[in-house]
PDB file of C-alpha atoms in Angstrom:
ATOM      1  CA  MET A   1     176.269  77.413 146.069  1.00  0.00           C
ATOM      2  CA  ARG A   2     179.552  77.975 147.917  1.00  0.00           C
ATOM      3  CA  TRP A   3     182.705  77.876 145.770  1.00  0.00           C
ATOM      4  CA  SER A   4     184.199  75.359 148.205  1.00  0.00           C
ATOM      5  CA  GLN A   5     181.354  72.973 147.368  1.00  0.00           C
ATOM      6  CA  LEU A   6     181.128  73.634 143.619  1.00  0.00           C
ATOM      7  CA  TYR A   7     182.398  70.825 141.392  1.00  0.00           C
ATOM      8  CA  VAL A   8     184.611  72.409 138.722  1.00  0.00           C
ATOM      9  CA  PRO A   9     187.349  69.939 137.690  1.00  0.00           C
ATOM     10  CA  THR A  10     189.678  72.210 135.691  1.00  0.00           C
ATOM     11  CA  LEU A  11     192.701  70.923 133.757  1.00  0.00           C
ATOM     12  CA  ARG A  12     196.118  72.479 133.287  1.00  0.00           C
ATOM     13  CA  GLU A  13     196.706  71.005 129.811  1.00  0.00           C
ATOM     14  CA  ASP A  14     194.619  70.787 126.668  1.00  0.00           C
ATOM     15  CA  PRO A  15     192.976  67.378 126.158  1.00  0.00           C
ATOM     16  CA  ALA A  16     194.775  65.397 123.479  1.00  0.00           C
ATOM     17  CA  ASP A  17     191.641  64.684 121.434  1.00  0.00           C
ATOM     18  CA  ALA A  18     190.312  68.265 121.353  1.00  0.00           C
ATOM     19  CA  ASP A  19     190.913  70.201 118.111  1.00  0.00           C
ATOM     20  CA  ALA A  20     188.362  73.014 118.281  1.00  0.00           C
ATOM     21  CA  VAL A  21     189.122  75.919 120.620  1.00  0.00           C
ATOM     22  CA  SER A  22     185.627  75.683 122.132  1.00  0.00           C
ATOM     23  CA  HIS A  23     186.169  71.984 122.862  1.00  0.00           C
ATOM     24  CA  ARG A  24     189.493  72.626 124.594  1.00  0.00           C
ATOM     25  CA  LEU A  25     188.096  75.448 126.737  1.00  0.00           C
ATOM     26  CA  LEU A  26     184.981  73.530 127.765  1.00  0.00           C
ATOM     27  CA  VAL A  27     187.023  70.543 128.897  1.00  0.00           C
ATOM     28  CA  ARG A  28     189.786  72.545 130.588  1.00  0.00           C
ATOM     29  CA  GLY A  29     187.266  74.853 132.283  1.00  0.00           C
ATOM     30  CA  GLY A  30     185.411  71.950 133.864  1.00  0.00           C
ATOM     31  CA  PHE A  31     182.192  72.330 131.865  1.00  0.00           C
ATOM     32  CA  VAL A  32     182.022  68.956 130.066  1.00  0.00           C
ATOM     33  CA  ARG A  33     183.515  65.481 130.074  1.00  0.00           C
ATOM     34  CA  GLN A  34     183.420  63.035 127.176  1.00  0.00           C
ATOM     35  CA  LEU A  35     181.852  59.658 127.915  1.00  0.00           C
ATOM     36  CA  MET A  36     182.499  58.274 124.426  1.00  0.00           C
ATOM     37  CA  ALA A  37     182.708  59.663 120.908  1.00  0.00           C
ATOM     38  CA  GLY A  38     179.865  62.129 120.407  1.00  0.00           C
ATOM     39  CA  HIS A  39     178.454  61.790 123.948  1.00  0.00           C
ATOM     40  CA  TYR A  40     179.230  64.320 126.676  1.00  0.00           C
ATOM     41  CA  SER A  41     178.349  64.724 130.324  1.00  0.00           C
ATOM     42  CA  LEU A  42     177.407  68.291 131.217  1.00  0.00           C
ATOM     43  CA  LEU A  43     178.934  69.280 134.549  1.00  0.00           C
ATOM     44  CA  PRO A  44     177.393  71.865 136.943  1.00  0.00           C
ATOM     45  CA  LEU A  45     178.791  74.962 135.178  1.00  0.00           C
ATOM     46  CA  ALA A  46     177.538  73.723 131.796  1.00  0.00           C
ATOM     47  CA  VAL A  47     174.121  72.942 133.262  1.00  0.00           C
ATOM     48  CA  ARG A  48     173.870  76.531 134.555  1.00  0.00           C
ATOM     49  CA  VAL A  49     174.751  77.922 131.110  1.00  0.00           C
ATOM     50  CA  ARG A  50     172.344  75.540 129.389  1.00  0.00           C
ATOM     51  CA  THR A  51     169.542  76.558 131.753  1.00  0.00           C
ATOM     52  CA  LYS A  52     170.109  80.280 131.093  1.00  0.00           C
ATOM     53  CA  ILE A  53     170.059  79.731 127.332  1.00  0.00           C
ATOM     54  CA  MET A  54     166.883  77.665 127.570  1.00  0.00           C
ATOM     55  CA  ASP A  55     165.253  80.353 129.713  1.00  0.00           C
ATOM     56  CA  ILE A  56     165.976  83.017 127.063  1.00  0.00           C
ATOM     57  CA  ILE A  57     164.603  80.806 124.284  1.00  0.00           C
ATOM     58  CA  ARG A  58     161.543  79.911 126.357  1.00  0.00           C
ATOM     59  CA  GLU A  59     160.817  83.590 127.055  1.00  0.00           C
ATOM     60  CA  GLU A  60     161.010  84.510 123.368  1.00  0.00           C
ATOM     61  CA  MET A  61     158.881  81.553 122.277  1.00  0.00           C
ATOM     62  CA  THR A  62     156.239  82.366 124.881  1.00  0.00           C
ATOM     63  CA  ALA A  63     156.255  86.009 123.746  1.00  0.00           C
ATOM     64  CA  ILE A  64     155.093  85.014 120.242  1.00  0.00           C
ATOM     65  CA  GLY A  65     152.482  82.572 121.551  1.00  0.00           C
ATOM     66  CA  VAL A  66     154.266  79.211 121.256  1.00  0.00           C
ATOM     67  CA  GLN A  67     153.234  76.524 123.779  1.00  0.00           C
ATOM     68  CA  GLU A  68     155.765  74.137 125.310  1.00  0.00           C
ATOM     69  CA  PHE A  69     155.546  70.344 125.073  1.00  0.00           C
ATOM     70  CA  ILE A  70     157.813  67.471 126.098  1.00  0.00           C
ATOM     71  CA  LEU A  71     157.602  64.505 123.735  1.00  0.00           C
ATOM     72  CA  PRO A  72     159.175  61.030 123.998  1.00  0.00           C
ATOM     73  CA  ALA A  73     162.661  60.457 122.644  1.00  0.00           C
ATOM     74  CA  LEU A  74     161.837  56.831 121.756  1.00  0.00           C
ATOM     75  CA  HIS A  75     159.502  56.411 118.773  1.00  0.00           C
ATOM     76  CA  PRO A  76     157.677  53.457 117.213  1.00  0.00           C
ATOM     77  CA  ALA A  77     158.920  52.747 113.699  1.00  0.00           C
ATOM     78  CA  GLU A  78     155.365  52.627 112.321  1.00  0.00           C
ATOM     79  CA  ILE A  79     154.947  56.401 112.591  1.00  0.00           C
ATOM     80  CA  TRP A  80     158.180  57.044 110.659  1.00  0.00           C
ATOM     81  CA  GLN A  81     157.231  54.393 108.099  1.00  0.00           C
ATOM     82  CA  ARG A  82     153.911  56.148 107.500  1.00  0.00           C
ATOM     83  CA  SER A  83     155.712  59.418 106.731  1.00  0.00           C
ATOM     84  CA  GLY A  84     158.135  57.636 104.394  1.00  0.00           C
ATOM     85  CA  ARG A  85     161.184  58.799 106.338  1.00  0.00           C
ATOM     86  CA  TRP A  86     162.104  55.493 108.009  1.00  0.00           C
ATOM     87  CA  GLU A  87     164.296  54.683 105.003  1.00  0.00           C
ATOM     88  CA  VAL A  88     165.143  58.274 103.998  1.00  0.00           C
ATOM     89  CA  MET A  89     166.905  59.053 107.286  1.00  0.00           C
ATOM     90  CA  GLY A  90     169.418  56.306 106.539  1.00  0.00           C
ATOM     91  CA  GLU A  91     172.165  55.212 108.900  1.00  0.00           C
ATOM     92  CA  GLU A  92     172.049  58.372 110.999  1.00  0.00           C
ATOM     93  CA  MET A  93     168.898  57.137 112.733  1.00  0.00           C
ATOM     94  CA  PHE A  94     169.464  54.938 115.771  1.00  0.00           C
ATOM     95  CA  ARG A  95     167.236  51.882 115.352  1.00  0.00           C
ATOM     96  CA  LEU A  96     166.525  49.142 117.902  1.00  0.00           C
ATOM     97  CA  LYS A  97     163.998  46.473 118.905  1.00  0.00           C
ATOM     98  CA  ASP A  98     162.229  46.055 122.216  1.00  0.00           C
ATOM     99  CA  ARG A  99     161.793  42.735 124.029  1.00  0.00           C
ATOM    100  CA  LYS A 100     158.717  41.971 121.907  1.00  0.00           C
ATOM    101  CA  GLY A 101     160.627  42.506 118.672  1.00  0.00           C
ATOM    102  CA  ALA A 102     158.925  45.788 117.778  1.00  0.00           C
ATOM    103  CA  ASP A 103     161.025  48.230 115.735  1.00  0.00           C
ATOM    104  CA  LEU A 104     161.809  51.510 117.496  1.00  0.00           C
ATOM    105  CA  ALA A 105     163.957  54.569 116.828  1.00  0.00           C
ATOM    106  CA  LEU A 106     165.619  57.247 118.896  1.00  0.00           C
ATOM    107  CA  GLY A 107     164.241  60.563 117.693  1.00  0.00           C
ATOM    108  CA  MET A 108     166.433  62.567 115.330  1.00  0.00           C
ATOM    109  CA  THR A 109     163.624  65.093 115.123  1.00  0.00           C
ATOM    110  CA  HIS A 110     159.942  65.199 116.069  1.00  0.00           C
ATOM    111  CA  GLU A 111     157.890  66.242 113.026  1.00  0.00           C
ATOM    112  CA  GLU A 112     156.152  62.866 112.958  1.00  0.00           C
ATOM    113  CA  ILE A 113     155.293  62.850 116.661  1.00  0.00           C
ATOM    114  CA  PHE A 114     153.965  66.415 116.713  1.00  0.00           C
ATOM    115  CA  THR A 115     151.863  65.533 113.657  1.00  0.00           C
ATOM    116  CA  VAL A 116     150.306  62.611 115.553  1.00  0.00           C
ATOM    117  CA  LEU A 117     149.298  65.002 118.329  1.00  0.00           C
ATOM    118  CA  SER A 118     147.964  67.534 115.818  1.00  0.00           C
ATOM    119  CA  GLN A 119     145.378  65.012 114.585  1.00  0.00           C
ATOM    120  CA  GLU A 120     143.298  65.967 117.628  1.00  0.00           C
ATOM    121  CA  LEU A 121     142.881  69.441 116.135  1.00  0.00           C
ATOM    122  CA  ARG A 122     139.384  68.747 114.807  1.00  0.00           C
ATOM    123  CA  SER A 123     138.423  72.176 113.488  1.00  0.00           C
ATOM    124  CA  TYR A 124     139.951  75.163 111.790  1.00  0.00           C
ATOM    125  CA  ARG A 125     138.715  77.101 114.817  1.00  0.00           C
ATOM    126  CA  ASN A 126     141.526  75.417 116.792  1.00  0.00           C
ATOM    127  CA  LEU A 127     144.099  77.010 114.490  1.00  0.00           C
ATOM    128  CA  PRO A 128     146.638  78.482 114.364  1.00  0.00           C
ATOM    129  CA  GLN A 129     148.709  76.530 116.861  1.00  0.00           C
ATOM    130  CA  MET A 130     152.449  76.892 117.538  1.00  0.00           C
ATOM    131  CA  TRP A 131     154.168  74.240 119.663  1.00  0.00           C
ATOM    132  CA  PHE A 132     157.763  73.767 120.797  1.00  0.00           C
ATOM    133  CA  GLN A 133     159.906  71.631 123.058  1.00  0.00           C
ATOM    134  CA  PHE A 134     163.401  71.064 124.419  1.00  0.00           C
ATOM    135  CA  GLN A 135     164.326  67.419 123.913  1.00  0.00           C
ATOM    136  CA  THR A 136     167.337  65.139 123.597  1.00  0.00           C
ATOM    137  CA  LYS A 137     167.971  64.155 119.975  1.00  0.00           C
ATOM    138  CA  PHE A 138     170.074  61.288 118.694  1.00  0.00           C
ATOM    139  CA  ARG A 139     172.001  61.035 115.430  1.00  0.00           C
ATOM    140  CA  ASP A 140     174.430  58.238 114.640  1.00  0.00           C
ATOM    141  CA  GLU A 141     177.116  60.510 113.209  1.00  0.00           C
ATOM    142  CA  ALA A 142     179.785  58.600 111.321  1.00  0.00           C
ATOM    143  CA  ARG A 143     182.546  60.960 112.499  1.00  0.00           C
ATOM    144  CA  PRO A 144     181.582  62.877 115.642  1.00  0.00           C
ATOM    145  CA  LYS A 145     184.162  65.605 116.210  1.00  0.00           C
ATOM    146  CA  SER A 146     184.830  69.232 117.199  1.00  0.00           C
ATOM    147  CA  GLY A 147     183.511  68.854 120.719  1.00  0.00           C
ATOM    148  CA  LEU A 148     179.855  69.846 120.916  1.00  0.00           C
ATOM    149  CA  LEU A 149     179.594  70.937 117.260  1.00  0.00           C
ATOM    150  CA  ARG A 150     179.030  67.428 115.873  1.00  0.00           C
ATOM    151  CA  VAL A 151     177.742  64.937 118.404  1.00  0.00           C
ATOM    152  CA  ARG A 152     175.468  61.904 118.584  1.00  0.00           C
ATOM    153  CA  GLU A 153     173.331  63.048 121.509  1.00  0.00           C
ATOM    154  CA  PHE A 154     172.318  66.663 122.086  1.00  0.00           C
ATOM    155  CA  THR A 155     169.555  68.984 123.299  1.00  0.00           C
ATOM    156  CA  MET A 156     167.513  70.616 120.555  1.00  0.00           C
ATOM    157  CA  LYS A 157     164.789  73.224 120.715  1.00  0.00           C
ATOM    158  CA  ASP A 158     162.345  72.445 117.903  1.00  0.00           C
ATOM    159  CA  SER A 159     159.172  74.334 117.056  1.00  0.00           C
ATOM    160  CA  TYR A 160     156.181  73.617 114.816  1.00  0.00           C
ATOM    161  CA  SER A 161     153.159  75.542 113.579  1.00  0.00           C
ATOM    162  CA  PHE A 162     149.787  74.361 112.317  1.00  0.00           C
ATOM    163  CA  ASP A 163     147.940  76.909 110.189  1.00  0.00           C
ATOM    164  CA  VAL A 164     144.771  77.164 108.122  1.00  0.00           C
ATOM    165  CA  GLU A 165     146.425  78.485 104.947  1.00  0.00           C
ATOM    166  CA  ASP A 166     149.709  79.609 103.448  1.00  0.00           C
ATOM    167  CA  ASP A 167     149.346  83.167 104.731  1.00  0.00           C
ATOM    168  CA  GLY A 168     149.097  81.843 108.271  1.00  0.00           C
ATOM    169  CA  LEU A 169     152.139  79.652 107.711  1.00  0.00           C
ATOM    170  CA  ASP A 170     154.096  82.658 106.469  1.00  0.00           C
ATOM    171  CA  ARG A 171     153.053  84.616 109.555  1.00  0.00           C
ATOM    172  CA  SER A 172     154.206  81.827 111.886  1.00  0.00           C
ATOM    173  CA  PHE A 173     157.477  81.562 109.987  1.00  0.00           C
ATOM    174  CA  GLU A 174     158.109  85.290 110.306  1.00  0.00           C
ATOM    175  CA  LEU A 175     157.265  85.287 114.022  1.00  0.00           C
ATOM    176  CA  HIS A 176     159.843  82.576 114.593  1.00  0.00           C
ATOM    177  CA  ARG A 177     162.480  84.275 112.460  1.00  0.00           C
ATOM    178  CA  THR A 178     162.258  87.532 114.402  1.00  0.00           C
ATOM    179  CA  ALA A 179     162.184  85.625 117.701  1.00  0.00           C
ATOM    180  CA  TYR A 180     165.413  83.845 116.750  1.00  0.00           C
ATOM    181  CA  GLU A 181     167.017  87.175 115.912  1.00  0.00           C
ATOM    182  CA  ARG A 182     166.130  88.438 119.400  1.00  0.00           C
ATOM    183  CA  ILE A 183     167.501  85.253 120.961  1.00  0.00           C
ATOM    184  CA  PHE A 184     170.859  85.610 119.218  1.00  0.00           C
ATOM    185  CA  ALA A 185     171.009  89.297 120.147  1.00  0.00           C
ATOM    186  CA  ARG A 186     170.347  88.504 123.822  1.00  0.00           C
ATOM    187  CA  LEU A 187     173.064  85.835 123.717  1.00  0.00           C
ATOM    188  CA  SER A 188     175.491  88.274 121.995  1.00  0.00           C
ATOM    189  CA  LEU A 189     176.007  85.582 119.367  1.00  0.00           C
ATOM    190  CA  PRO A 190     176.708  86.802 115.810  1.00  0.00           C
ATOM    191  CA  ALA A 191     174.353  85.011 113.439  1.00  0.00           C
ATOM    192  CA  ILE A 192     173.705  85.369 109.715  1.00  0.00           C
ATOM    193  CA  ALA A 193     170.340  84.362 108.255  1.00  0.00           C
ATOM    194  CA  VAL A 194     170.994  82.353 105.100  1.00  0.00           C
ATOM    195  CA  GLN A 195     168.815  80.566 102.576  1.00  0.00           C
ATOM    196  CA  ALA A 196     169.128  76.814 102.976  1.00  0.00           C
ATOM    197  CA  SER A 197     167.938  73.503 101.610  1.00  0.00           C
ATOM    198  CA  SER A 198     165.150  71.864 103.600  1.00  0.00           C
ATOM    199  CA  GLY A 199     166.782  68.479 103.001  1.00  0.00           C
ATOM    200  CA  SER A 200     164.982  65.409 104.328  1.00  0.00           C
ATOM    201  CA  MET A 201     162.756  67.652 106.457  1.00  0.00           C
ATOM    202  CA  GLY A 202     160.962  68.851 103.321  1.00  0.00           C
ATOM    203  CA  GLY A 203     159.212  72.164 102.805  1.00  0.00           C
ATOM    204  CA  SER A 204     159.337  74.977 100.295  1.00  0.00           C
ATOM    205  CA  ALA A 205     161.462  77.487 102.225  1.00  0.00           C
ATOM    206  CA  SER A 206     164.203  77.263 104.800  1.00  0.00           C
ATOM    207  CA  VAL A 207     166.369  79.796 106.623  1.00  0.00           C
ATOM    208  CA  GLU A 208     169.405  78.837 108.687  1.00  0.00           C
ATOM    209  CA  PHE A 209     171.135  81.069 111.180  1.00  0.00           C
ATOM    210  CA  MET A 210     174.884  80.565 110.799  1.00  0.00           C
ATOM    211  CA  SER A 211     177.502  81.768 113.235  1.00  0.00           C
ATOM    212  CA  PRO A 212     181.002  82.207 111.746  1.00  0.00           C
ATOM    213  CA  SER A 213     183.515  79.752 113.202  1.00  0.00           C
ATOM    214  CA  GLU A 214     186.826  78.283 112.112  1.00  0.00           C
ATOM    215  CA  ALA A 215     185.645  74.950 113.501  1.00  0.00           C
ATOM    216  CA  GLY A 216     182.482  74.965 111.392  1.00  0.00           C
ATOM    217  CA  GLU A 217     181.834  72.632 108.472  1.00  0.00           C
ATOM    218  CA  ASP A 218     179.179  74.423 106.400  1.00  0.00           C
ATOM    219  CA  LEU A 219     180.071  76.926 103.713  1.00  0.00           C
ATOM    220  CA  VAL A 220     178.064  80.121 103.248  1.00  0.00           C
ATOM    221  CA  VAL A 221     177.932  82.256 100.108  1.00  0.00           C
ATOM    222  CA  ARG A 222     177.394  85.909 101.039  1.00  0.00           C
ATOM    223  CA  CYS A 223     177.261  89.014  98.878  1.00  0.00           C
ATOM    224  CA  PRO A 224     179.018  91.998 100.500  1.00  0.00           C
ATOM    225  CA  GLY A 225     177.085  94.443  98.306  1.00  0.00           C
ATOM    226  CA  CYS A 226     173.564  93.194  99.085  1.00  0.00           C
ATOM    227  CA  ASP A 227     171.654  91.141 101.620  1.00  0.00           C
ATOM    228  CA  TYR A 228     171.988  87.823  99.775  1.00  0.00           C
ATOM    229  CA  ALA A 229     173.362  84.924 101.812  1.00  0.00           C
ATOM    230  CA  ALA A 230     172.869  81.208 101.264  1.00  0.00           C
ATOM    231  CA  ASN A 231     174.218  77.855 102.286  1.00  0.00           C
ATOM    232  CA  ALA A 232     176.406  76.303  99.589  1.00  0.00           C
ATOM    233  CA  GLU A 233     173.717  73.617  99.138  1.00  0.00           C
ATOM    234  CA  LYS A 234     171.218  76.307  98.136  1.00  0.00           C
ATOM    235  CA  ALA A 235     173.244  79.197  96.699  1.00  0.00           C
ATOM    236  CA  THR A 236     172.784  80.404  93.132  1.00  0.00           C
ATOM    237  CA  SER A 237     174.947  82.747  91.101  1.00  0.00           C
ATOM    238  CA  ALA A 238     174.744  84.941  88.032  1.00  0.00           C
ATOM    239  CA  LEU A 239     176.896  83.574  85.249  1.00  0.00           C
ATOM    240  CA  PRO A 240     178.596  85.873  82.755  1.00  0.00           C
ATOM    241  CA  ALA A 241     177.329  85.469  79.220  1.00  0.00           C
ATOM    242  CA  VAL A 242     179.320  83.103  77.011  1.00  0.00           C
ATOM    243  CA  VAL A 243     179.817  84.447  73.511  1.00  0.00           C
ATOM    244  CA  ASP A 244     180.093  81.810  70.807  1.00  0.00           C
ATOM    245  CA  GLY A 245     182.370  82.219  67.843  1.00  0.00           C
ATOM    246  CA  ALA A 246     181.605  81.265  64.280  1.00  0.00           C
ATOM    247  CA  GLY A 247     181.897  77.566  65.115  1.00  0.00           C
ATOM    248  CA  LEU A 248     182.128  74.617  62.771  1.00  0.00           C
ATOM    249  CA  ALA A 249     179.880  74.092  59.791  1.00  0.00           C
ATOM    250  CA  ALA A 250     179.164  70.572  61.104  1.00  0.00           C
ATOM    251  CA  PRO A 251     180.220  68.511  64.144  1.00  0.00           C
ATOM    252  CA  GLU A 252     183.584  66.807  63.831  1.00  0.00           C
ATOM    253  CA  ALA A 253     185.060  63.840  65.673  1.00  0.00           C
ATOM    254  CA  PHE A 254     187.613  64.934  68.268  1.00  0.00           C
ATOM    255  CA  ASP A 255     189.855  62.230  69.729  1.00  0.00           C
ATOM    256  CA  THR A 256     190.875  62.570  73.387  1.00  0.00           C
ATOM    257  CA  PRO A 257     193.112  59.578  74.110  1.00  0.00           C
ATOM    258  CA  ASP A 258     193.964  59.002  77.789  1.00  0.00           C
ATOM    259  CA  VAL A 259     191.814  61.981  78.895  1.00  0.00           C
ATOM    260  CA  ARG A 260     189.603  61.124  81.866  1.00  0.00           C
ATOM    261  CA  THR A 261     188.689  64.507  83.319  1.00  0.00           C
ATOM    262  CA  ILE A 262     187.662  67.974  82.196  1.00  0.00           C
ATOM    263  CA  GLU A 263     190.854  69.326  83.740  1.00  0.00           C
ATOM    264  CA  GLU A 264     192.977  67.013  81.578  1.00  0.00           C
ATOM    265  CA  LEU A 265     190.980  67.975  78.499  1.00  0.00           C
ATOM    266  CA  ALA A 266     191.650  71.672  79.146  1.00  0.00           C
ATOM    267  CA  ARG A 267     195.332  71.128  79.866  1.00  0.00           C
ATOM    268  CA  LEU A 268     196.217  68.657  77.111  1.00  0.00           C
ATOM    269  CA  HIS A 269     194.009  69.949  74.309  1.00  0.00           C
ATOM    270  CA  GLU A 270     193.545  73.617  75.250  1.00  0.00           C
ATOM    271  CA  VAL A 271     189.775  73.275  75.367  1.00  0.00           C
ATOM    272  CA  ALA A 272     188.334  75.594  78.003  1.00  0.00           C
ATOM    273  CA  ALA A 273     186.319  73.811  80.709  1.00  0.00           C
ATOM    274  CA  GLU A 274     183.428  76.279  80.477  1.00  0.00           C
ATOM    275  CA  ARG A 275     183.016  75.276  76.805  1.00  0.00           C
ATOM    276  CA  GLN A 276     182.412  71.627  77.702  1.00  0.00           C
ATOM    277  CA  ILE A 277     179.595  69.526  79.108  1.00  0.00           C
ATOM    278  CA  LYS A 278     180.362  66.715  81.503  1.00  0.00           C
ATOM    279  CA  THR A 279     178.087  63.765  82.177  1.00  0.00           C
ATOM    280  CA  LEU A 280     177.709  62.247  85.651  1.00  0.00           C
ATOM    281  CA  VAL A 281     175.919  58.969  86.373  1.00  0.00           C
ATOM    282  CA  TYR A 282     173.806  58.737  89.553  1.00  0.00           C
ATOM    283  CA  VAL A 283     171.206  56.393  90.968  1.00  0.00           C
ATOM    284  CA  VAL A 284     168.352  58.598  92.231  1.00  0.00           C
ATOM    285  CA  ASP A 285     165.522  56.887  94.109  1.00  0.00           C
ATOM    286  CA  GLY A 286     166.595  53.611  92.503  1.00  0.00           C
ATOM    287  CA  GLN A 287     166.581  55.005  88.962  1.00  0.00           C
ATOM    288  CA  LEU A 288     169.677  55.427  86.797  1.00  0.00           C
ATOM    289  CA  THR A 289     170.071  59.140  86.127  1.00  0.00           C
ATOM    290  CA  LEU A 290     172.412  61.100  83.857  1.00  0.00           C
ATOM    291  CA  VAL A 291     173.341  64.568  85.056  1.00  0.00           C
ATOM    292  CA  LEU A 292     174.728  67.098  82.563  1.00  0.00           C
ATOM    293  CA  LEU A 293     176.823  69.974  83.909  1.00  0.00           C
ATOM    294  CA  ARG A 294     178.948  72.718  82.446  1.00  0.00           C
ATOM    295  CA  GLY A 295     182.517  71.488  82.492  1.00  0.00           C
ATOM    296  CA  ASP A 296     183.827  73.960  85.068  1.00  0.00           C
ATOM    297  CA  HIS A 297     180.991  73.341  87.534  1.00  0.00           C
ATOM    298  CA  ASN A 298     180.846  70.826  90.380  1.00  0.00           C
ATOM    299  CA  LEU A 299     177.664  69.020  91.321  1.00  0.00           C
ATOM    300  CA  VAL A 300     176.168  69.729  94.743  1.00  0.00           C
ATOM    301  CA  GLU A 301     174.259  66.538  95.464  1.00  0.00           C
ATOM    302  CA  GLN A 302     171.681  68.232  97.681  1.00  0.00           C
ATOM    303  CA  LYS A 303     170.778  70.559  94.796  1.00  0.00           C
ATOM    304  CA  LEU A 304     170.208  67.524  92.583  1.00  0.00           C
ATOM    305  CA  ILE A 305     167.973  65.941  95.238  1.00  0.00           C
ATOM    306  CA  ASP A 306     166.009  69.175  95.656  1.00  0.00           C
ATOM    307  CA  THR A 307     165.636  69.732  91.895  1.00  0.00           C
ATOM    308  CA  LEU A 308     164.299  66.198  91.321  1.00  0.00           C
ATOM    309  CA  ALA A 309     162.239  66.216  94.562  1.00  0.00           C
ATOM    310  CA  ALA A 310     164.007  62.933  95.292  1.00  0.00           C
ATOM    311  CA  LYS A 311     164.329  61.070  98.579  1.00  0.00           C
ATOM    312  CA  ALA A 312     167.963  60.064  98.123  1.00  0.00           C
TER     313      ALA A 312
END
């Protein structure tokens, strides 16, 4: 391509609606243009970058024996209803009806559709199988922002394995983890492997690769003295022992007029927050639930969902 023919519409000034540095540079450099909130057109330079990234990912997936598919982005509701995730996905799933009135969805992810295909695996002799694709995903984000970091339409590489037993699943998991490490290394992208919640996707183990960024929204807990790193939704900590004093011979009534929070209790009555228990009221899967926490702790809702194996 001759430079004189290449379409690169650069800008002199930062776009008014761009907060993240990456967003400003992509727009000013002529890589992307916003069509509406959360939807971007990729211009020729961005397409070239996207293609190179996809080629690296494809090479690493092929190297570990993963086969490439291309699945539909539009899904019948019945498949999602069978998995129980039609309701769980909530408002982030784009839902629509066709001219015959049938319920459809734009794919947020493709576990259900790959599972439909896997039903043709009739024998354990066909296993293991590892499948992947590049596909457009759709999520009805309430507040799309930060350029390409939170959008409503994006390209995702997703990969799936089908194994005979847990040992095979662990092997597939490890193959993917090391492949991702090679991908990030080839892209010169710093990435930290952290423990994470599986969320609505389910599963017993999850690892996220997080790249440090001021524009990011997730929080990571990382120990500088060991290899421990976890998403805030998954992280655990070692609590120092609490030593009790002599205490009271019997419980006594303790009036706390006009006190509505643990912080007020500590400030007005000099009662340390870590010596208290606070009660939170939640509705979990339609059932009224009381959650008891140490007074100085905050509830991470995803941890509650994971602990109760709840849907929402």
